[in-house]
Short mmCIF file of C-alpha atoms in Angstrom, two decimals:
data_model
loop_
_atom_site.label_atom_id
_atom_site.label_comp_id
_atom_site.label_asym_id
_atom_site.label_seq_id
_atom_site.Cartn_x
_atom_site.Cartn_y
_atom_site.Cartn_z
CA MET A 203 -9.06 -15.23 -3.37
CA THR A 204 -8.33 -18.40 -1.40
CA LYS A 205 -5.05 -18.88 -3.24
CA ILE A 206 -3.79 -15.40 -2.82
CA VAL A 207 -4.44 -15.76 0.80
CA ASP A 208 -2.62 -19.16 0.77
CA SER A 209 0.31 -17.21 -0.75
CA GLN A 210 0.37 -14.59 1.90
CA VAL A 211 0.24 -17.12 4.75
CA THR A 212 3.24 -19.05 3.04
CA GLY A 213 5.27 -15.99 3.12
CA THR A 214 4.39 -15.15 6.70
CA ARG A 215 5.08 -18.67 7.56
CA ALA A 216 8.60 -18.59 6.03
CA ILE A 217 9.51 -15.63 7.89
CA THR A 218 8.06 -17.08 11.16
CA GLU A 219 9.98 -20.29 10.76
CA SER A 220 13.31 -18.34 10.08
CA ALA A 221 12.69 -16.40 13.16
CA ALA A 222 12.06 -19.42 15.25
CA ALA A 223 15.08 -21.06 14.02
CA ASP A 224 17.77 -18.37 14.00
CA GLY A 225 16.26 -15.57 16.44
CA PRO A 226 13.81 -12.80 16.15
CA ILE A 227 13.55 -10.75 12.96
CA ARG A 228 13.33 -7.03 13.52
CA ARG A 229 10.96 -6.13 10.77
CA LEU A 230 10.96 -2.36 10.86
CA PRO A 231 14.57 -1.85 11.08
CA LEU A 232 14.90 -4.27 8.13
CA ILE A 233 12.40 -2.49 6.18
CA PHE A 234 13.99 0.87 6.87
CA VAL A 235 17.27 -0.33 5.71
CA THR A 236 15.73 -1.89 2.40
CA TYR A 237 14.34 1.42 1.73
CA ALA A 238 17.76 3.08 2.08
CA CYS A 239 19.14 0.40 -0.36
CA MET A 240 16.52 1.38 -2.77
CA PHE A 241 17.43 5.03 -2.29
CA VAL A 242 20.97 4.17 -3.40
CA PHE A 243 19.71 2.50 -6.42
CA GLY A 244 17.66 5.45 -7.34
CA ALA A 245 20.73 7.62 -6.96
CA ILE A 246 23.07 5.46 -9.10
CA LEU A 247 20.52 4.97 -11.78
CA LEU A 248 20.60 8.63 -12.97
CA LEU A 249 24.21 9.12 -11.72
CA MET A 250 26.02 8.74 -15.26
CA GLY A 251 23.79 11.39 -16.88
CA SER A 252 24.65 13.80 -13.95
CA LEU A 253 28.27 13.12 -14.27
CA LEU A 254 28.84 13.30 -18.08
CA PRO A 255 29.03 17.04 -18.23
CA SER A 256 31.97 17.04 -15.95
CA LEU A 257 33.90 14.54 -18.05
CA GLN A 258 35.93 15.44 -21.02
CA LEU A 259 34.65 12.91 -23.45
CA SER A 260 33.28 12.85 -27.07
CA TYR A 261 29.69 12.52 -27.81
CA ALA A 262 30.43 9.00 -29.01
CA ARG A 263 32.44 8.01 -25.88
CA ALA A 264 29.82 9.64 -23.61
CA GLY A 265 26.87 7.87 -25.09
CA ASN A 266 28.80 4.53 -24.69
CA LEU A 267 29.72 5.26 -21.11
CA GLY A 268 26.12 6.14 -20.32
CA SER A 269 25.20 2.56 -21.54
CA PHE A 270 27.55 0.62 -19.21
CA PRO A 271 25.29 1.07 -15.97
CA LEU A 272 22.37 0.02 -17.84
CA ALA A 273 23.93 -2.88 -19.20
CA GLY A 274 25.12 -3.94 -15.62
CA ILE A 275 21.55 -3.40 -14.20
CA LEU A 276 20.15 -5.61 -17.03
CA ALA A 277 22.79 -8.38 -16.58
CA ALA A 278 22.15 -8.44 -12.86
CA THR A 279 18.22 -8.55 -13.06
CA VAL A 280 18.36 -11.46 -15.65
CA LEU A 281 20.78 -13.38 -13.34
CA VAL A 282 20.06 -12.52 -9.64
CA GLY A 283 16.51 -13.82 -9.17
CA PRO A 284 17.05 -17.55 -8.64
CA LEU A 285 19.98 -16.91 -6.47
CA LEU A 286 17.73 -14.81 -4.03
CA ASP A 287 15.35 -17.67 -3.67
CA ARG A 288 18.28 -20.26 -3.15
CA PHE A 289 20.74 -18.32 -1.00
CA GLY A 290 18.69 -15.32 0.50
CA VAL A 291 18.62 -11.61 0.23
CA LYS A 292 21.15 -10.72 2.81
CA PRO A 293 24.38 -11.85 0.82
CA ALA A 294 23.06 -10.22 -2.30
CA LEU A 295 22.40 -6.94 -0.73
CA GLY A 296 25.91 -6.93 1.07
CA LEU A 297 27.66 -7.80 -2.16
CA ALA A 298 25.87 -5.24 -4.20
CA LEU A 299 26.67 -2.46 -1.60
CA ILE A 300 30.38 -3.32 -1.54
CA LEU A 301 30.30 -3.32 -5.44
CA VAL A 302 28.70 0.09 -5.39
CA ALA A 303 30.76 1.65 -2.81
CA ALA A 304 34.01 0.38 -4.11
CA ALA A 305 32.97 1.51 -7.91
CA LEU A 306 31.88 4.98 -6.78
CA ALA A 307 34.87 5.28 -4.36
CA VAL A 308 37.39 4.73 -7.14
CA MET A 309 35.84 6.70 -10.07
CA PRO A 310 37.39 10.11 -8.91
CA SER A 311 40.72 8.61 -9.44
CA LEU A 312 39.94 7.10 -12.62
CA HIS A 313 41.25 9.14 -15.58
CA SER A 314 40.95 6.49 -18.77
CA TYR A 315 37.98 5.38 -20.43
CA PRO A 316 38.30 1.85 -19.91
CA GLY A 317 38.69 2.43 -16.18
CA LEU A 318 35.52 4.50 -15.89
CA ALA A 319 33.55 2.00 -18.20
CA ALA A 320 34.65 -0.82 -15.65
CA ALA A 321 33.38 1.20 -12.61
CA ALA A 322 30.25 2.27 -14.44
CA LEU A 323 29.39 -1.41 -15.31
CA ALA A 324 30.34 -2.44 -11.69
CA TYR A 325 28.10 0.04 -9.91
CA GLY A 326 25.33 -0.99 -12.65
CA VAL A 327 25.61 -4.56 -11.50
CA GLY A 328 25.38 -3.59 -7.91
CA GLY A 329 22.31 -1.55 -8.72
CA GLY A 330 20.59 -4.30 -10.64
CA VAL A 331 21.01 -6.54 -7.61
CA LEU A 332 19.67 -3.88 -5.26
CA ASN A 333 16.68 -3.33 -7.34
CA THR A 334 15.62 -6.93 -7.46
CA ALA A 335 16.50 -7.91 -3.96
CA THR A 336 14.97 -5.06 -2.25
CA ASN A 337 11.49 -5.51 -4.16
CA ALA A 338 11.72 -9.29 -3.34
CA LEU A 339 12.31 -8.63 0.27
CA VAL A 340 9.64 -6.01 0.75
CA SER A 341 7.24 -8.27 -0.89
CA ASP A 342 8.06 -11.25 1.52
CA LEU A 343 8.09 -8.99 4.58
CA SER A 344 4.76 -7.37 3.82
CA ALA A 345 2.47 -10.32 2.95
CA SER A 346 -0.61 -8.56 4.11
CA ALA A 347 -0.06 -5.19 2.29
CA ARG A 348 2.54 -5.79 -0.48
CA GLY A 349 1.23 -3.04 -2.70
CA ALA A 350 1.38 -0.30 -0.23
CA ALA A 351 4.76 -1.35 0.93
CA LEU A 352 6.09 -1.65 -2.72
CA ASN A 353 4.76 1.78 -3.56
CA LEU A 354 6.80 3.19 -0.35
CA LEU A 355 9.75 1.49 -1.62
CA GLY A 356 9.13 3.19 -5.08
CA PHE A 357 8.98 6.60 -3.27
CA SER A 358 12.41 5.75 -1.78
CA PHE A 359 13.72 5.20 -5.30
CA SER A 360 12.34 8.62 -6.46
CA LEU A 361 13.98 10.34 -3.62
CA GLY A 362 17.31 8.78 -4.56
CA ALA A 363 16.65 9.53 -8.24
CA LEU A 364 16.56 13.17 -7.01
CA SER A 365 19.61 13.11 -5.17
CA ALA A 366 22.33 12.50 -7.80
CA PRO A 367 21.25 15.38 -10.02
CA LEU A 368 20.98 17.65 -6.88
CA LEU A 369 24.35 16.72 -5.68
CA MET A 370 25.96 17.34 -9.05
CA SER A 371 24.17 20.54 -9.43
CA LEU A 372 25.56 21.68 -6.15
CA ALA A 373 29.04 20.54 -6.99
CA GLY A 374 31.00 23.38 -8.73
CA GLY A 375 34.63 23.31 -9.47
CA ALA A 376 37.06 20.73 -10.28
CA LEU A 377 37.03 18.57 -7.09
CA LEU A 378 33.31 18.73 -6.25
CA PRO A 379 31.92 16.13 -8.47
CA SER A 380 34.53 13.70 -7.05
CA LEU A 381 33.25 14.70 -3.50
CA ALA A 382 29.70 13.89 -4.70
CA LEU A 383 30.64 10.57 -5.86
CA ARG A 384 32.51 9.77 -2.48
CA VAL A 385 29.46 10.97 -0.60
CA LEU A 386 27.35 8.41 -2.40
CA ALA A 387 30.20 5.65 -1.96
CA THR A 388 30.02 6.46 1.97
CA ALA A 389 26.39 6.33 2.09
CA ALA A 390 26.45 2.92 0.42
CA ALA A 391 29.14 1.74 2.84
CA ILE A 392 27.24 3.06 5.87
CA ILE A 393 24.03 1.12 4.89
CA LEU A 394 26.27 -1.93 4.50
CA ILE A 395 26.83 -1.89 8.32
CA PRO A 396 23.07 -2.59 9.54
CA ILE A 397 22.74 -5.09 6.57
CA LEU A 398 25.53 -7.26 8.12
CA TRP A 399 24.11 -6.85 11.57
CA LEU A 400 20.40 -7.48 11.11
CA ARG A 401 18.97 -10.95 10.86
CA PHE A 402 17.11 -11.75 7.42
CA PRO A 403 14.50 -14.25 6.70
CA SER A 404 15.88 -17.63 5.61
CA PRO A 405 15.85 -18.12 1.80
CA SER A 406 12.40 -19.16 0.50
CA GLN A 407 13.89 -22.21 -1.49
CA PRO A 408 17.24 -23.22 0.21
CA LYS A 409 17.19 -26.77 -1.20
CA ALA A 410 15.97 -26.08 -4.61
CA SER A 411 18.21 -26.16 -7.50
CA VAL A 412 18.49 -23.14 -9.88
CA LYS A 413 16.92 -25.63 -12.65
CA GLY A 414 13.89 -26.35 -10.41
CA LEU A 415 13.51 -22.58 -9.56
CA LEU A 416 13.40 -21.73 -13.24
CA ARG A 417 10.40 -24.07 -13.70
CA VAL A 418 8.12 -21.36 -12.35
CA LEU A 419 8.81 -19.38 -15.65
CA ASN A 420 6.81 -21.87 -17.42
CA ARG A 421 3.79 -20.40 -16.06
CA PRO A 422 1.92 -17.89 -18.47
CA LEU A 423 1.17 -15.67 -15.76
CA VAL A 424 4.81 -14.78 -15.11
CA TRP A 425 4.97 -13.28 -18.60
CA LEU A 426 1.53 -11.68 -18.34
CA PHE A 427 2.97 -9.63 -15.51
CA GLY A 428 6.09 -9.01 -17.54
CA VAL A 429 4.11 -7.75 -20.46
CA LEU A 430 2.05 -5.51 -18.17
CA LEU A 431 5.20 -3.91 -16.97
CA PHE A 432 6.82 -3.85 -20.36
CA PHE A 433 3.85 -1.32 -21.35
CA GLU A 434 4.25 0.60 -18.01
CA SER A 435 8.02 1.00 -18.21
CA GLY A 436 8.02 1.88 -21.91
CA SER A 437 5.31 4.66 -21.27
CA GLU A 438 7.14 6.05 -18.20
CA ASN A 439 10.61 6.05 -19.77
CA CYS A 440 9.28 7.62 -22.76
CA MET A 441 7.64 10.41 -20.74
CA PHE A 442 10.90 11.02 -19.06
CA VAL A 443 12.85 11.44 -22.08
CA TRP A 444 10.18 13.35 -24.13
CA SER A 445 8.06 15.48 -21.88
CA SER A 446 10.33 18.58 -22.03
CA LYS A 447 10.93 18.29 -25.73
CA LEU A 448 7.24 17.55 -26.14
CA THR A 449 6.13 20.69 -24.47
CA ALA A 450 8.78 22.81 -26.21
CA ASP A 451 7.79 21.73 -29.63
CA LEU A 452 3.89 21.85 -29.03
CA LEU A 453 4.10 25.35 -27.41
CA GLN A 454 6.95 26.73 -29.10
CA ILE A 455 8.63 27.99 -26.03
CA GLY A 456 12.33 27.74 -24.59
CA ALA A 457 14.04 24.79 -23.23
CA ALA A 458 14.25 26.32 -19.60
CA ARG A 459 10.54 26.76 -19.33
CA ALA A 460 9.69 23.35 -21.03
CA ASN A 461 11.74 21.50 -18.49
CA LEU A 462 9.26 22.35 -15.86
CA SER A 463 7.27 19.64 -17.42
CA LEU A 464 9.93 16.99 -16.61
CA VAL A 465 9.86 18.58 -13.03
CA ALA A 466 6.02 18.18 -12.85
CA LEU A 467 6.04 14.63 -14.24
CA SER A 468 9.07 13.51 -11.84
CA SER A 469 7.54 15.14 -8.74
CA SER A 470 4.24 13.62 -9.24
CA LEU A 471 5.49 10.12 -9.75
CA GLY A 472 6.95 10.40 -6.08
CA VAL A 473 3.90 11.98 -4.65
CA GLY A 474 1.75 9.47 -6.38
CA ARG A 475 3.49 6.34 -4.69
CA LEU A 476 3.02 8.08 -1.22
CA LEU A 477 -0.76 8.68 -2.10
CA ALA A 478 -1.09 5.05 -3.33
CA VAL A 479 0.07 3.86 0.20
CA VAL A 480 -3.25 5.57 1.47
CA TRP A 481 -5.43 4.53 -1.46
CA LEU A 482 -4.76 0.99 -1.21
CA ARG A 483 -6.12 0.69 2.32
CA TRP A 484 -9.61 1.11 0.25
CA LEU A 485 -8.80 -0.24 -3.07
CA ASN A 486 -7.43 -3.72 -3.88
CA GLY A 487 -4.60 -3.97 -6.16
CA ARG A 488 -6.48 -4.67 -9.53
CA ASN A 489 -8.73 -1.38 -8.89
CA MET A 490 -5.61 0.77 -7.85
CA ILE A 491 -4.00 -0.03 -11.33
CA LEU A 492 -7.23 0.37 -13.13
CA VAL A 493 -7.63 4.06 -11.41
CA SER A 494 -4.20 4.71 -12.15
CA ALA A 495 -4.19 3.62 -15.71
CA ALA A 496 -7.47 5.95 -16.29
CA THR A 497 -5.64 8.87 -14.72
CA ALA A 498 -2.75 8.38 -16.91
CA VAL A 499 -4.91 8.60 -20.06
CA ALA A 500 -6.79 11.81 -18.76
CA GLY A 501 -3.32 13.32 -17.98
CA ALA A 502 -1.91 12.29 -21.61
CA SER A 503 -5.26 13.53 -23.20
CA LEU A 504 -4.91 16.77 -21.44
CA VAL A 505 -1.35 17.37 -22.66
CA TYR A 506 -2.62 16.33 -26.17
CA CYS A 507 -5.20 19.30 -26.28
CA LYS A 508 -2.50 22.05 -25.91
CA PHE A 509 -4.56 24.32 -24.05
CA GLY A 510 -1.68 26.14 -22.69
CA PHE A 511 1.51 25.88 -20.71
CA THR A 512 -0.38 25.71 -17.14
CA SER A 513 -2.94 23.05 -18.68
CA MET A 514 0.07 21.04 -20.10
CA LEU A 515 1.73 21.10 -16.46
CA GLU A 516 -1.44 19.89 -15.19
CA GLY A 517 -1.58 17.05 -17.77
CA PHE A 518 1.92 15.94 -16.86
CA VAL A 519 1.17 15.87 -13.23
CA MET A 520 -2.09 13.75 -13.73
CA LEU A 521 0.14 11.33 -16.05
CA GLY A 522 2.78 11.17 -13.41
CA LEU A 523 0.22 10.34 -10.78
CA GLY A 524 -1.38 7.65 -13.10
CA LEU A 525 1.91 5.91 -13.91
CA SER A 526 3.31 6.25 -10.52
CA ALA A 527 1.42 3.37 -8.69
CA ILE A 528 1.23 0.74 -11.55
CA PHE A 529 4.70 -0.84 -11.30
CA PRO A 530 4.87 -1.29 -7.59
CA THR A 531 1.38 -2.33 -7.37
CA ALA A 532 1.82 -4.89 -10.03
CA LEU A 533 4.77 -6.30 -8.32
CA GLY A 534 2.53 -6.73 -5.12
CA LEU A 535 0.09 -8.68 -7.13
CA ALA A 536 2.83 -10.93 -8.50
CA GLY A 537 4.10 -11.35 -5.02
CA ASP A 538 0.73 -12.56 -3.98
CA ARG A 539 0.65 -15.22 -6.48
CA PHE A 540 4.02 -16.85 -6.37
CA ARG A 541 6.46 -18.37 -3.79
CA GLU A 542 9.63 -17.92 -5.82
CA THR A 543 9.66 -14.02 -5.48
CA GLY A 544 13.25 -13.45 -6.40
CA THR A 545 12.98 -15.72 -9.67
CA VAL A 546 9.63 -14.40 -10.76
CA PHE A 547 10.62 -10.59 -9.94
CA GLY A 548 13.77 -10.86 -11.84
CA ALA A 549 11.98 -12.33 -15.01
CA ILE A 550 9.34 -9.74 -15.03
CA MET A 551 11.73 -6.76 -14.11
CA THR A 552 13.81 -7.94 -16.90
CA VAL A 553 10.99 -7.72 -19.42
CA ALA A 554 10.13 -4.29 -18.02
CA LEU A 555 13.56 -2.98 -18.72
CA VAL A 556 13.40 -3.95 -22.12
CA GLY A 557 10.25 -1.98 -22.48
CA GLY A 558 11.82 0.92 -20.79
CA THR A 559 14.47 0.79 -23.36
CA ALA A 560 12.08 0.54 -26.43
CA GLY A 561 9.61 3.10 -25.25
CA PRO A 562 11.66 6.41 -26.12
CA THR A 563 12.97 4.61 -29.50
CA LEU A 564 9.11 3.87 -30.40
CA ALA A 565 8.19 7.31 -29.53
CA ALA A 566 10.90 8.95 -31.69
CA TRP A 567 9.21 6.89 -34.57
CA LEU A 568 5.81 8.16 -33.66
CA ALA A 569 7.15 11.71 -33.61
CA LYS A 570 7.96 11.69 -37.37
CA THR A 571 4.27 12.21 -38.21
CA GLY A 572 3.92 15.07 -35.54
CA PRO A 573 5.27 15.67 -31.95
CA GLU A 574 1.69 14.98 -30.41
CA ARG A 575 1.90 11.47 -31.78
CA ILE A 576 4.30 10.69 -28.85
CA LEU A 577 1.33 10.77 -26.51
CA ASP A 578 -0.24 7.72 -28.27
CA LEU A 579 2.30 5.51 -26.47
CA PRO A 580 1.12 6.18 -22.82
CA ILE A 581 -2.50 6.04 -24.06
CA VAL A 582 -2.13 2.68 -25.91
CA SER A 583 0.00 1.51 -23.06
CA ALA A 584 -2.52 2.42 -20.28
CA VAL A 585 -5.16 0.41 -22.43
CA MET A 586 -3.05 -2.56 -22.67
CA VAL A 587 -2.18 -2.43 -18.90
CA VAL A 588 -6.05 -2.41 -18.12
CA ALA A 589 -6.64 -5.40 -20.36
CA LEU A 590 -3.83 -7.44 -18.84
CA VAL A 591 -4.56 -6.69 -15.07
CA LEU A 592 -8.20 -7.74 -15.85
CA ILE A 593 -6.94 -11.08 -17.20
CA ILE A 594 -4.34 -11.52 -14.21
CA ALA A 595 -6.87 -10.68 -11.64
CA SER A 596 -9.08 -13.22 -13.13
CA PRO A 597 -9.60 -16.37 -10.63
CA SER A 598 -9.10 -18.80 -13.57
CA VAL A 599 -5.38 -17.77 -14.05
CA VAL A 600 -4.17 -17.53 -10.59
CA PRO A 601 -1.66 -20.21 -9.98
CA ARG A 602 -1.91 -23.02 -7.57
CA ILE A 603 0.64 -22.37 -4.78
CA GLU A 604 2.37 -25.80 -4.38
#
């Protein structure tokens, strides 16, 4: 516990020293703007899926185009972490918002596949930087309540993820999808204004070399966090992809009704992150994750029982509530234990992205022996999350803050 407190004091001291050297840091406006950046990331993460129906592309080209934003997000997540610790979050957020705004603004005027692919890759890179930088900044600004602050950041992501499909569903006719893209581009440009104006904390490691920062990745604890989030992300993305089809196949109902399962799952993920902000006043991060994993197992088991449509929706609600708090709360625990927030978050979020990619594919393999076998994945993942968080929370593996 002492080492965790030392880490929190270190983060607070860095912010205080930055304020003393450069003037006051207005924490609440900075937090608010950071949440707005995460909203933008949530919107662009699901943007291509909402945009594809309005594009006249073959299935092969549509699938390839959908992979470009994810490739950009992965590349940025791999590379940006040490740069955040070395140069600070402000330039990263500014460049990311410029990249997103520019890419979205030009997309309506692009009519060639290479042009659309380049724009999609560009806003994916910007989104990957936004994701890593916002999590690192909120962690550094909220040393005494990282888990709660990061769950609230996750709620901002959920709101953003709902905005793109909503904008596109409201966009009817030939011109309105382009208008929706310009709305999102304008939002990114507007958020850039306070980013340029507000004062940010100084870089946590301004004199360190990138090679020196990467030494933190030699610590096994970093990869324990990564593996934990690998299982959580794999489970979460698997359920996003498969929930509707699973419901349709198990209950033999139509697609329109089965899609309510995805609505239940998505809504409960957002609500769960809000509830976690309250629950973390009484539960520490480890116990929050344990309760969340148990809730996810209960939800998956209820879906597995196939009692009926209402019962299945309730199961997906429980599953969403269980999954919702694990990722941001685990990031909070990582922030408690490491000074090199950007480098560590970049590494473990890269592993999480790999898990999110693998989850739906593994579920497809499990489904060959019956669609209900898909539910083995969130159940086994929850068990692995419990085992890993118990190891991580053990005093013997908490790293020494140097």
